[in-house]
Short mmCIF file of C-alpha atoms and ligand atoms in Angstrom, two decimals:
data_model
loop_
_atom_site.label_atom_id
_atom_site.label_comp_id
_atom_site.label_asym_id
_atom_site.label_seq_id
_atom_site.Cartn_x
_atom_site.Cartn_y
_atom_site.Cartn_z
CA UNK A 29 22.94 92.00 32.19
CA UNK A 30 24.99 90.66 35.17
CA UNK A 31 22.65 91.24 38.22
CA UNK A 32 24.62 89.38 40.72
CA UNK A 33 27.53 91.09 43.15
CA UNK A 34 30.72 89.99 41.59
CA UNK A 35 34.45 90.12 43.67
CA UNK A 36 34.79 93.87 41.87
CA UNK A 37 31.61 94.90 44.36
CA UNK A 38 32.96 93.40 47.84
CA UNK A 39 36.13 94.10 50.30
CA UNK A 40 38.83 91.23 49.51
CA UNK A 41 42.01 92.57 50.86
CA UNK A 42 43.53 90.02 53.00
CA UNK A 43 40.52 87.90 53.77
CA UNK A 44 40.15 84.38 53.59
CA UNK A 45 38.23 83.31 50.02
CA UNK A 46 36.72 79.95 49.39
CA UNK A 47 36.55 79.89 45.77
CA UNK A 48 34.29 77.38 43.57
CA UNK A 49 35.69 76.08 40.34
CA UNK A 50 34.49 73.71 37.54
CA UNK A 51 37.90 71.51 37.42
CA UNK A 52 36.29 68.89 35.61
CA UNK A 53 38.01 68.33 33.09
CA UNK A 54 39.32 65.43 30.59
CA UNK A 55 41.63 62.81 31.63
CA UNK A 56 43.44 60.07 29.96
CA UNK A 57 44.18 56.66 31.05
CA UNK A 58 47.20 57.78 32.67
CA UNK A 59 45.58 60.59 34.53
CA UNK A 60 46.86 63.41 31.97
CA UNK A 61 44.53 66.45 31.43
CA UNK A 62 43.44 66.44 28.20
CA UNK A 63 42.09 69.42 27.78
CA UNK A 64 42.35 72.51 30.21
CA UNK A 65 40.36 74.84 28.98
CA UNK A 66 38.37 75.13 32.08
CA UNK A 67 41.36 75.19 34.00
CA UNK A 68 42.72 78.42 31.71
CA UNK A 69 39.45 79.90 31.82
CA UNK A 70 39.73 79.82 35.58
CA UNK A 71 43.12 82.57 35.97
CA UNK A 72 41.62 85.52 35.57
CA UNK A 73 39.75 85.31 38.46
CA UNK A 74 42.72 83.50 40.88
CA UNK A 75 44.88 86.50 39.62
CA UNK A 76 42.20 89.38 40.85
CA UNK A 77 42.03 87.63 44.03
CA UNK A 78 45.74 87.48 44.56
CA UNK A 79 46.09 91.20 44.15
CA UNK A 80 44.07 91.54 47.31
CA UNK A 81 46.32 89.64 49.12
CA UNK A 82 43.83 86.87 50.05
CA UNK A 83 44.44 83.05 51.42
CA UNK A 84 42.55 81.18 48.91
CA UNK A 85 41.28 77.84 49.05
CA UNK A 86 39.49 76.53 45.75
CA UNK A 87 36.96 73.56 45.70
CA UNK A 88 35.82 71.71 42.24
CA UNK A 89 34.13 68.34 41.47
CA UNK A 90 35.86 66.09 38.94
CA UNK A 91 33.34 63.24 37.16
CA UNK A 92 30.99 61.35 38.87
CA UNK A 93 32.80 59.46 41.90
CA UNK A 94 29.16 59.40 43.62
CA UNK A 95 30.38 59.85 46.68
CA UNK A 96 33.31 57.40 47.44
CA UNK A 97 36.89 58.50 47.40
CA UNK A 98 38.20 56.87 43.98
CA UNK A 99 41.89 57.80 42.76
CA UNK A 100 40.93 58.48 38.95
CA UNK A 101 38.94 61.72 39.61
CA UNK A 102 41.29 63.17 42.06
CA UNK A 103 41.85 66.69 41.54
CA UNK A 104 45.58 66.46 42.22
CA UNK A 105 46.89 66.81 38.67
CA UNK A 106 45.06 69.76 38.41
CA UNK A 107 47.41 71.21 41.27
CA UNK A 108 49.65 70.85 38.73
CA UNK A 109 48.00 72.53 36.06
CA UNK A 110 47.14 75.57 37.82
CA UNK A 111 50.48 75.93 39.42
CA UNK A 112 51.65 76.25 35.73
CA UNK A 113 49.29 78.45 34.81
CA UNK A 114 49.78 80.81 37.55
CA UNK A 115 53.89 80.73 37.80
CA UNK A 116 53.47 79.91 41.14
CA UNK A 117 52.92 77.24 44.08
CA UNK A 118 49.48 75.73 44.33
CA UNK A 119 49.13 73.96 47.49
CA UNK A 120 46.66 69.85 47.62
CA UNK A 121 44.78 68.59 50.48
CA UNK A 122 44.01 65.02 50.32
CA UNK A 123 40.12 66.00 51.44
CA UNK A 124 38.03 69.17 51.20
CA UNK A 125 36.25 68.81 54.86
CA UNK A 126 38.39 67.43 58.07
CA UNK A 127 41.47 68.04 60.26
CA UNK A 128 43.82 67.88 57.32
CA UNK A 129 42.11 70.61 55.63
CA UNK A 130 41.50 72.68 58.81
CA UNK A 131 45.47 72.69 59.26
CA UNK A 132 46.35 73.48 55.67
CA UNK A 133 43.83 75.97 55.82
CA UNK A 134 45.08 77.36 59.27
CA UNK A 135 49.03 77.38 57.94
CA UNK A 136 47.99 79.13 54.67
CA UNK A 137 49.75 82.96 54.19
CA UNK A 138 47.95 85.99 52.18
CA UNK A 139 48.31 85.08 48.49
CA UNK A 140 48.62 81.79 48.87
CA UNK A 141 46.55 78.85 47.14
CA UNK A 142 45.10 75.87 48.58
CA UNK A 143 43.46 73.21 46.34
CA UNK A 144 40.97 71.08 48.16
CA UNK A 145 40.31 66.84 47.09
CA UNK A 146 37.16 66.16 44.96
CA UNK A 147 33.87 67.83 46.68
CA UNK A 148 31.95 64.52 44.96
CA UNK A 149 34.05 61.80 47.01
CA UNK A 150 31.73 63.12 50.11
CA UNK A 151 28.08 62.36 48.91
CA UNK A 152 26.64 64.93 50.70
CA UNK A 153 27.81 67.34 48.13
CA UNK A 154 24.97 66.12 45.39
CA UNK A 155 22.88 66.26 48.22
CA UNK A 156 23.12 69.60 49.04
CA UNK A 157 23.79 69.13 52.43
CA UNK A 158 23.73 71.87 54.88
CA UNK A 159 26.11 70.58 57.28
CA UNK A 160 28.33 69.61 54.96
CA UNK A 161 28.30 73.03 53.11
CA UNK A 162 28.98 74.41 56.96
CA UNK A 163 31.97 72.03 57.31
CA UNK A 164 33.34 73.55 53.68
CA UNK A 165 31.95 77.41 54.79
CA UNK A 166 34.94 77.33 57.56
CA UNK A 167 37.62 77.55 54.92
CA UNK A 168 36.60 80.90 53.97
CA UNK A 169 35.19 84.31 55.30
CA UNK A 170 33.64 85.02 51.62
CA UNK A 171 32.44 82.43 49.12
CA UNK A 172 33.59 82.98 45.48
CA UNK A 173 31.51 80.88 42.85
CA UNK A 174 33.58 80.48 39.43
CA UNK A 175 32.15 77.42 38.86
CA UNK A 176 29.82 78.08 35.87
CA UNK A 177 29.91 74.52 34.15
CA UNK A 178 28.22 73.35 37.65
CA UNK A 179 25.84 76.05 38.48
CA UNK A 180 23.09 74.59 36.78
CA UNK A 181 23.15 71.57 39.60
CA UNK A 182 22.25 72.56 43.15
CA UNK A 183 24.41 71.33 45.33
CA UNK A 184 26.36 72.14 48.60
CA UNK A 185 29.12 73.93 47.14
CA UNK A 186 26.76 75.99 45.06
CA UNK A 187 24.11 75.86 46.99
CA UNK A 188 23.79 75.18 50.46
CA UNK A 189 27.45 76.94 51.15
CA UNK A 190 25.53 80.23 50.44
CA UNK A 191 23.72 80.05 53.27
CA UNK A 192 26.80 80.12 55.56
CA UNK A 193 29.05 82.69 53.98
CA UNK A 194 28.44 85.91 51.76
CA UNK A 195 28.38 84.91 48.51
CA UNK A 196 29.59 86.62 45.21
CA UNK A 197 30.59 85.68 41.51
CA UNK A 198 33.96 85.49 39.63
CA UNK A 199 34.86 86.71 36.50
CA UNK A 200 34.26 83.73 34.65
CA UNK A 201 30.92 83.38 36.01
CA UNK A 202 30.25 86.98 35.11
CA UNK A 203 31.36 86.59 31.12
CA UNK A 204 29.26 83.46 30.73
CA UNK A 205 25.69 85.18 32.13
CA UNK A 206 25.94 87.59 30.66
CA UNK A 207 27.42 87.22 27.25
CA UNK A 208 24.83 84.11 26.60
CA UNK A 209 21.93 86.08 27.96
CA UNK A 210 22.85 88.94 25.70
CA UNK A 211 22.88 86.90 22.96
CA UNK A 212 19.86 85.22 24.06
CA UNK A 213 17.92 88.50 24.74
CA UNK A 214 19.18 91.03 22.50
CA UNK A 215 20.85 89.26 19.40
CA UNK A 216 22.22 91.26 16.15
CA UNK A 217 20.29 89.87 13.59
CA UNK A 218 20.10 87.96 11.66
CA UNK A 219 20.58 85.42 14.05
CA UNK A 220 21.68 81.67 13.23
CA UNK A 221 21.68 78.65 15.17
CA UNK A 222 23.67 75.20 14.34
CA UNK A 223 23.10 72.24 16.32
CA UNK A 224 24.53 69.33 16.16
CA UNK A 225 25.72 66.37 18.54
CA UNK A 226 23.68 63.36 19.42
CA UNK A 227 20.56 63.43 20.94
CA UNK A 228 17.04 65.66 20.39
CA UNK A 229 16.47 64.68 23.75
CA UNK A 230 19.52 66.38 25.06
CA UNK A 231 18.91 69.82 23.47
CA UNK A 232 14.99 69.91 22.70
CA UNK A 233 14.77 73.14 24.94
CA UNK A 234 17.43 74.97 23.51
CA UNK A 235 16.00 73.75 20.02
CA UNK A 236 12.61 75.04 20.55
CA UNK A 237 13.99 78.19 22.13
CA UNK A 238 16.39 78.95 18.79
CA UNK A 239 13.02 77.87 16.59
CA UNK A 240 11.55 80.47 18.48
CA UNK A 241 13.88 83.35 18.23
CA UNK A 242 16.54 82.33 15.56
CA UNK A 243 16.28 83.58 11.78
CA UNK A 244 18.16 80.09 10.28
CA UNK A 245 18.42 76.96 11.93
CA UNK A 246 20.26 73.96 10.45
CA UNK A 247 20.42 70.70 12.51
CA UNK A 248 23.51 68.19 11.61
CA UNK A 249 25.49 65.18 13.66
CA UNK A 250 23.65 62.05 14.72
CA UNK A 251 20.68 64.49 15.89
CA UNK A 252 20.25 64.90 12.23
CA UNK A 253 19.62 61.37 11.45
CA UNK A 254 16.60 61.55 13.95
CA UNK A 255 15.28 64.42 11.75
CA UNK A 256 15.75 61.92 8.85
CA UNK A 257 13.58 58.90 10.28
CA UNK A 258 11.18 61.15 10.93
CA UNK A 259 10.48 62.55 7.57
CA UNK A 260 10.69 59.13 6.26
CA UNK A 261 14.30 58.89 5.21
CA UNK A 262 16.45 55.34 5.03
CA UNK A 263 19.67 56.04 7.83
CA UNK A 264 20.89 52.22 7.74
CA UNK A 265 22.51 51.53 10.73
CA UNK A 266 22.91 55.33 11.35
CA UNK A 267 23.38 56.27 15.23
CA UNK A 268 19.28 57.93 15.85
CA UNK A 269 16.83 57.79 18.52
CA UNK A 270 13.76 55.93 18.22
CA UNK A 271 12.24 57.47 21.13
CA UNK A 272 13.22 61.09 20.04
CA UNK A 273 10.84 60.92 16.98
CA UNK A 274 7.80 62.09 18.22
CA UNK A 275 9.81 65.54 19.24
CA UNK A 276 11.10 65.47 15.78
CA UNK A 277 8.01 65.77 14.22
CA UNK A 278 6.91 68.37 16.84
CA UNK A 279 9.86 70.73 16.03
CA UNK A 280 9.33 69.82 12.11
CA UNK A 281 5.86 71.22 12.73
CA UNK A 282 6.88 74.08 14.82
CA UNK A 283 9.26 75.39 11.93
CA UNK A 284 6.79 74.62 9.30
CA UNK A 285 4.63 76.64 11.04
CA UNK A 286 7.04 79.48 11.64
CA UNK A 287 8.18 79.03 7.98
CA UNK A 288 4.69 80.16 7.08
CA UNK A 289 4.19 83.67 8.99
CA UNK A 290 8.18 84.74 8.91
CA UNK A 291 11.48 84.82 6.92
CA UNK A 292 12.78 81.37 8.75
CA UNK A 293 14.67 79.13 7.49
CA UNK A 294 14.90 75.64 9.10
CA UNK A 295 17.54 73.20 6.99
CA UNK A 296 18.26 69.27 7.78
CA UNK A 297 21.16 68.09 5.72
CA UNK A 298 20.56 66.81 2.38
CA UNK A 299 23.76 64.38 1.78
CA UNK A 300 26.24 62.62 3.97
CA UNK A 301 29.08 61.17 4.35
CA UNK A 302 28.54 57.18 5.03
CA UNK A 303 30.82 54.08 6.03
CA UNK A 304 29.97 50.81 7.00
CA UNK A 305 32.47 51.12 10.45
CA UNK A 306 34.14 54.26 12.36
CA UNK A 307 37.45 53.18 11.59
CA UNK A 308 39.93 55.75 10.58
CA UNK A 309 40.70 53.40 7.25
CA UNK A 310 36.60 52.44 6.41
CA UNK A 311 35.76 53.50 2.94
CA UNK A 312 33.71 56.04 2.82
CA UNK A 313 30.87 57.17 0.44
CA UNK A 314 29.11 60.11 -0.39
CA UNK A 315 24.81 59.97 -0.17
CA UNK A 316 22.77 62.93 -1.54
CA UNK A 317 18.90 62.02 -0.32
CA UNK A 318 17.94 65.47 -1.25
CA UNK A 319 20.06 67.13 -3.84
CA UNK A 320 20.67 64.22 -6.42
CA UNK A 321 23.72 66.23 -7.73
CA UNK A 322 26.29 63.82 -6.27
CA UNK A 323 24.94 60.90 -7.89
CA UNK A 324 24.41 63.00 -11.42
CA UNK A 325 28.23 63.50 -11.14
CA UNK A 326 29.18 59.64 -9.89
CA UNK A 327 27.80 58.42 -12.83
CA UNK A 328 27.54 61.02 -15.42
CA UNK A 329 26.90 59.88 -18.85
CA UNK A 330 24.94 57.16 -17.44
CA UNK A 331 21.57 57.81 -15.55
CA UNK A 332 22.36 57.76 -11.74
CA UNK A 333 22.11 54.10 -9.61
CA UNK A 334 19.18 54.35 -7.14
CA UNK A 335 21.97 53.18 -4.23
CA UNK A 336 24.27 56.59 -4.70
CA UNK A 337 21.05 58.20 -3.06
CA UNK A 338 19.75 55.88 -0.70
CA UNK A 339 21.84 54.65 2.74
CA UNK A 340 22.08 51.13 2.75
CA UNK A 341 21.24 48.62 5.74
CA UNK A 342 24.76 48.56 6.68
CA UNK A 343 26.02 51.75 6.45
CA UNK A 344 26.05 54.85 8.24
CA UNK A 345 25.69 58.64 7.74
CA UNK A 346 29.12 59.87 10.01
CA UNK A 347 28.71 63.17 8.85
CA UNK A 348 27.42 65.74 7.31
CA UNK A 349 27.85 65.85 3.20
CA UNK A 350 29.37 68.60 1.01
CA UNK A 351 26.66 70.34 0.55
CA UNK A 352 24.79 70.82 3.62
CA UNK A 353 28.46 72.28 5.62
CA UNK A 354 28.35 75.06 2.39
CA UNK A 355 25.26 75.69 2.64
CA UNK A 356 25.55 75.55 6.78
CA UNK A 357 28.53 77.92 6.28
CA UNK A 358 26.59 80.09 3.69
CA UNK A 359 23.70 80.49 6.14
CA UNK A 360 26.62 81.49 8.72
CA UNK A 361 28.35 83.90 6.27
CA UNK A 362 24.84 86.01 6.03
CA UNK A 363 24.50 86.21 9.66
CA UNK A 364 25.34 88.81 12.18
CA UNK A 365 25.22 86.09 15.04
CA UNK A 366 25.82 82.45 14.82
CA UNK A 367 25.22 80.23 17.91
CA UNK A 368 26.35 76.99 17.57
CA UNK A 369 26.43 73.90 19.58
CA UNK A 370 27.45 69.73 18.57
CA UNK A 371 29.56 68.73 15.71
CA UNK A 372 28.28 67.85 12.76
CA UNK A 373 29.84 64.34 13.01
CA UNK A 374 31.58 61.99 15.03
CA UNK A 375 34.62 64.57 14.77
CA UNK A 376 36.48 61.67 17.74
CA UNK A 377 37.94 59.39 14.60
CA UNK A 378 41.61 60.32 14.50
CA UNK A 379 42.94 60.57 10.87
CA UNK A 380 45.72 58.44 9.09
CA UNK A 381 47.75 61.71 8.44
CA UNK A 382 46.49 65.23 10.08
CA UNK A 383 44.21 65.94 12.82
CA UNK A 384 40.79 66.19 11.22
CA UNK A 385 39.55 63.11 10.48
CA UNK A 386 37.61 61.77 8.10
CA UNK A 387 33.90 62.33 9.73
CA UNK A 388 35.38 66.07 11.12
CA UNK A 389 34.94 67.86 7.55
CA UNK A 390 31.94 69.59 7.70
CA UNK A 391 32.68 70.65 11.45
CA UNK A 392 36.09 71.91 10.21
CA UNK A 393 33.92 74.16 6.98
CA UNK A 394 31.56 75.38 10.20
CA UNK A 395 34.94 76.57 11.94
CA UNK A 396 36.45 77.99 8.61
CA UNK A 397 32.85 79.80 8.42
CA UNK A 398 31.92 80.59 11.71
CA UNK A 399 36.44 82.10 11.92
CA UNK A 400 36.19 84.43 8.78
CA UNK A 401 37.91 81.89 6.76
CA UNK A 402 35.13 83.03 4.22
CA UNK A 403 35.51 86.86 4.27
CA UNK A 404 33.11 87.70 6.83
CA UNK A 405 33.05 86.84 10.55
CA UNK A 406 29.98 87.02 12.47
CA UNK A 407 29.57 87.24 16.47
CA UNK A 408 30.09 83.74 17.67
CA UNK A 409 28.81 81.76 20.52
CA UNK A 410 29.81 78.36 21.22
CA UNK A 411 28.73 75.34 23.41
CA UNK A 412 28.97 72.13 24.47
CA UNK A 413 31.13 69.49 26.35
CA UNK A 414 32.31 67.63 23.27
CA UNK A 415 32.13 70.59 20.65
CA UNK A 416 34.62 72.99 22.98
CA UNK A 417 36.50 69.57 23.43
CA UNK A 418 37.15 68.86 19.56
CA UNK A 419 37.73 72.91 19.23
CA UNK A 420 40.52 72.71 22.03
CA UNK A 421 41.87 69.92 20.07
CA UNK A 422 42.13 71.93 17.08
CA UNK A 423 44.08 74.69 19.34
CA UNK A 424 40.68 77.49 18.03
CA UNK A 425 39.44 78.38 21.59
CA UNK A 426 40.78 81.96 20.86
CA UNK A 427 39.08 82.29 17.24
CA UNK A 428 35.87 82.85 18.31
CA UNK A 429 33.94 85.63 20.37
CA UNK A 430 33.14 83.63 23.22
CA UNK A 431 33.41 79.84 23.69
CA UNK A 432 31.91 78.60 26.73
CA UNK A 433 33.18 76.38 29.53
CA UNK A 434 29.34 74.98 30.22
CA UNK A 435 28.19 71.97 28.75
CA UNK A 436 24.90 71.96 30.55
CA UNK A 437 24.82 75.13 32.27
CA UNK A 438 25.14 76.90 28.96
CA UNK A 439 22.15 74.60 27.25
CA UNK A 440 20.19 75.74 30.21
CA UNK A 441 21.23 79.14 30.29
CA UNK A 442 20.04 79.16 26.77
CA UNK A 443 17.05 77.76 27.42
CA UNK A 444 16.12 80.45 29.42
CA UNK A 445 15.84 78.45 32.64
CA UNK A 446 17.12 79.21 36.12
CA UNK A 447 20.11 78.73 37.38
CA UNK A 448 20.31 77.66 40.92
CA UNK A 449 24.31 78.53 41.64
CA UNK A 450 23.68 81.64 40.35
CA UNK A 451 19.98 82.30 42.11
CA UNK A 452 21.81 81.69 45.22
CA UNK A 453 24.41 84.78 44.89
CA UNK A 454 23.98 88.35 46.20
CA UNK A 455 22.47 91.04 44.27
CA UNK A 456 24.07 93.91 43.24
P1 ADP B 521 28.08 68.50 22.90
O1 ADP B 521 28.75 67.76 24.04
O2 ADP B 521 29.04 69.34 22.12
O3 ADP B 521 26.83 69.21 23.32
P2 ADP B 521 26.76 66.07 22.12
O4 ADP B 521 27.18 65.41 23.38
O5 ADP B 521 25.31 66.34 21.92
O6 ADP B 521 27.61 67.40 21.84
O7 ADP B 521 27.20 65.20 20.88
C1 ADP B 521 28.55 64.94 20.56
C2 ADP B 521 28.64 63.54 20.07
O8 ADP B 521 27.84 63.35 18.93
C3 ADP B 521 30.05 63.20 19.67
O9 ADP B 521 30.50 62.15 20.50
C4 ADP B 521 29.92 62.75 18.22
O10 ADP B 521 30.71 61.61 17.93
C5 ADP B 521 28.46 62.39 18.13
N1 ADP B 521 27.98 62.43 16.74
C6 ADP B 521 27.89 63.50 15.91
N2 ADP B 521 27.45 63.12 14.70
C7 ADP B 521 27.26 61.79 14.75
C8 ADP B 521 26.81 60.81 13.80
N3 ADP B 521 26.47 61.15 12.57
N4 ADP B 521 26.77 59.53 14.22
C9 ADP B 521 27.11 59.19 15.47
N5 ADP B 521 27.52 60.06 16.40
C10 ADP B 521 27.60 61.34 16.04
C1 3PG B 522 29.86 69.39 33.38
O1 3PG B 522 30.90 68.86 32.98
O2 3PG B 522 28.86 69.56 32.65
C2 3PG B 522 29.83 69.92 34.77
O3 3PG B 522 31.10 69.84 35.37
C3 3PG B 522 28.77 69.24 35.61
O4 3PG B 522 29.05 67.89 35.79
P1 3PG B 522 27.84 66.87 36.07
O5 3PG B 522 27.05 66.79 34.80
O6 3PG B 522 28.51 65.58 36.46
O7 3PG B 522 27.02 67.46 37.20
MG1 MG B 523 28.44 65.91 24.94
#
């Protein structure tokens, strides 16, 4: 449950709103947005305001400029964006504090829009500044926070600004909460949990937290391989972290343990998908460690070669094999809730002909799974910078239940931990 005011609980009609956004978003070389999800995810809210008739003036970060002006993460393409989006003008400022702003601000007319410069060329904005969130609190009589990729940080514009300015959510903001805390609270069971991407490190929260309330887990991606070392597996020159291990074995523990007292099922892939390179054209192999049925096959009459189940020094596991994404997408099909977060491999590799590639298979079985390709579709909850990336891609944003715009924010959310940009908003 929401338990924040939202824009539905306070008077908008023909005020002056200084709305937060998470703009950051992918760019090319050129400067293109490569994905807008964000951006998309973003209208709803703009188009409510509107109605009321308000001036609005929207703020959003864009990578990590630390605090100088640089020209690659300004926001002004995203002008762009938005104003086709919306069907209609969107006003840039070169700056989101200073005279500029104050007479854009000043010459703006009810249901107007006014994009403001990167918040993170000014370094006060990391640092939560107060004056600086006083300087941005004059664009606006009411502060709107839409922002939820960025709420987990606290800085001035989700911070410190609430101290100047009454302070509600958005839509967006509103959908996240509370459709990750619901699922995170009060799931239909039973309730599985995929995680994949790189790093134990990254996600050890969120992976103790599913241990602890999830019926199935099943680990896959480079985070995998970590799982691997640690029960004494050969990954070659498999992407892993050495100083993730000792969490490995903790978790391995943890859902032993669970294991024992409950129906839980905790699954690490048992064959991959190896290549000595990440080129598009490298040969690739199949390697069953576990199941042994590859290799039966590879070399049936004969008895199978040691090699077909072993990695060698210079390969690499890429993805997930065969078998683990059906079984993955078996454990998904028997499930009334699936969260899932990281791809199962390095789903970036372009292909020679199509647009999965050759380490994107078992991420592309998840989707089939996790989308009803299989007969049965289960709720759906989906996270993570690079995962919502490779699903935008793929043009699937709108085949699940609810795909989140928070890379870290949504981890966290998960997690059960605090949120400061949302802390900071009235009550209802
Ligand atoms: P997300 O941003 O969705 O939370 P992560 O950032 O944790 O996901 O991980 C995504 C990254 O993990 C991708 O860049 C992908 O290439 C990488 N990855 C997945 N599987 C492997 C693997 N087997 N080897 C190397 N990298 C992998
Ligand atoms: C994100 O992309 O996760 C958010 O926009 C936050 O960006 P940050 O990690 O640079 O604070
Ligand atoms: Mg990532």
């Amino acid at each position: 449950m929401f338990t924040k005011k939202t824009i539905r609980d306070v008077d908008l009609q023909d005020k002056r709103v200084l709305m937060r956004a998470d703009y950051n978003v992918p760019l090319d070389d050129q400067g293109a947005i490569t994905a807008d999800y964000r951006i998309t995810q973003s209208v709803p809210t703009i188009k409510a305001l509107l109605e009321k008739n308000v001036r609005l003036v929207i703020c959003s970060h864009l990578g990590r400029p630390d605090g100088t002006p640089t020209p690659k993460y300004s926001l002004r393409p995203i002008a762009v964006r938005l104003s086709e989006l919306l069907g209609r003008d969107v006003q840039f400022v070169d700056d989101c504090i200073g005279p500029n702003v104050e007479k854009a601000v000043h010459d703006l007319q009810g249901g107007q829009i006014l994009l403001l410069e990167n918040l993170r060329f000014h370094p006060e904005e990391e640092q939560n500044d107060d004056g600086f969130a006083s300087q941005l609190a004059q664009w606006g009589d009411i502060f709107v926070q839409d922002g939820f990729g960025v709420v987990h940080r606290a800085h001035a514009s989700t911070d410190a600004i609430t101290h100047h300015l009454p302070s509600v959510a958005g839509y967006l903001l509103e959908k996240e909460v509370d459709t990750i805390t619901n699922v995170m609270d009060n799931p239909q069971r039973p309730l599985a949990a995929i995680v994949g991407g790189a790093k134990i490190s990254d996600k050890i929260d969120i992976l103790n937290k599913l241990i602890g309330i999830a019926d199935f887990v099943a680990v896959g991606g480079a985070m995998a391989n970590t799982f691997l070392v640690a029960k004494g597996h050969k990954v070659g020159k498999s992407k892993y972290e050495e100083s993730d291990l000792g969490m490995a074995r903790d978790i391995l523990a943890r859902a032993e343990e669970k294991s024992k007292h409950s129906r839980f099922v905790f699954y690490l892939p048992q064959d991959g998908v190896v290549a000595t390179s990440l080129d598009k054209t490298a040969s690739t192999r199949l390697v069953d460690w576990d199941a042994d049925l590859i290799s039966e096959v590879q070399s049936y009459p004969k008895a199978p070669d040691p090699t077909t189940q072993q990695v060698a020094d210079n390969e690499m596991i890429l993805d997930i094999g065969p078998f683990s994404a059906a079984f993955m997408a078996g454990g998904v099909q028997l499930a009334s809730t699936v969260i899932w977060n990281g791809t199962m491999g390095v789903t970036e590799t372009p292909a020679v002909h199509g647009p999965v590639g050759p380490f994107a298979h078992a991420t592309e079985v998840l989707i089939e799974a996790l989308t009803g390709e299989f007969g049965v579709r289960p709720f759906s909850l989906v996270g993570g910078g690079d995962t919502v990336g490779y699903i935008e891609q793929r043009k699937l944003t709108g085949a699940f239940n609810h795909v989140s715009t928070g890379g870290g924010a949504s981890l966290e959310l998960m997690a059960g931990r605090r949120l400061p940009g949302v802390d900071a908003l009235q009550d209802n």
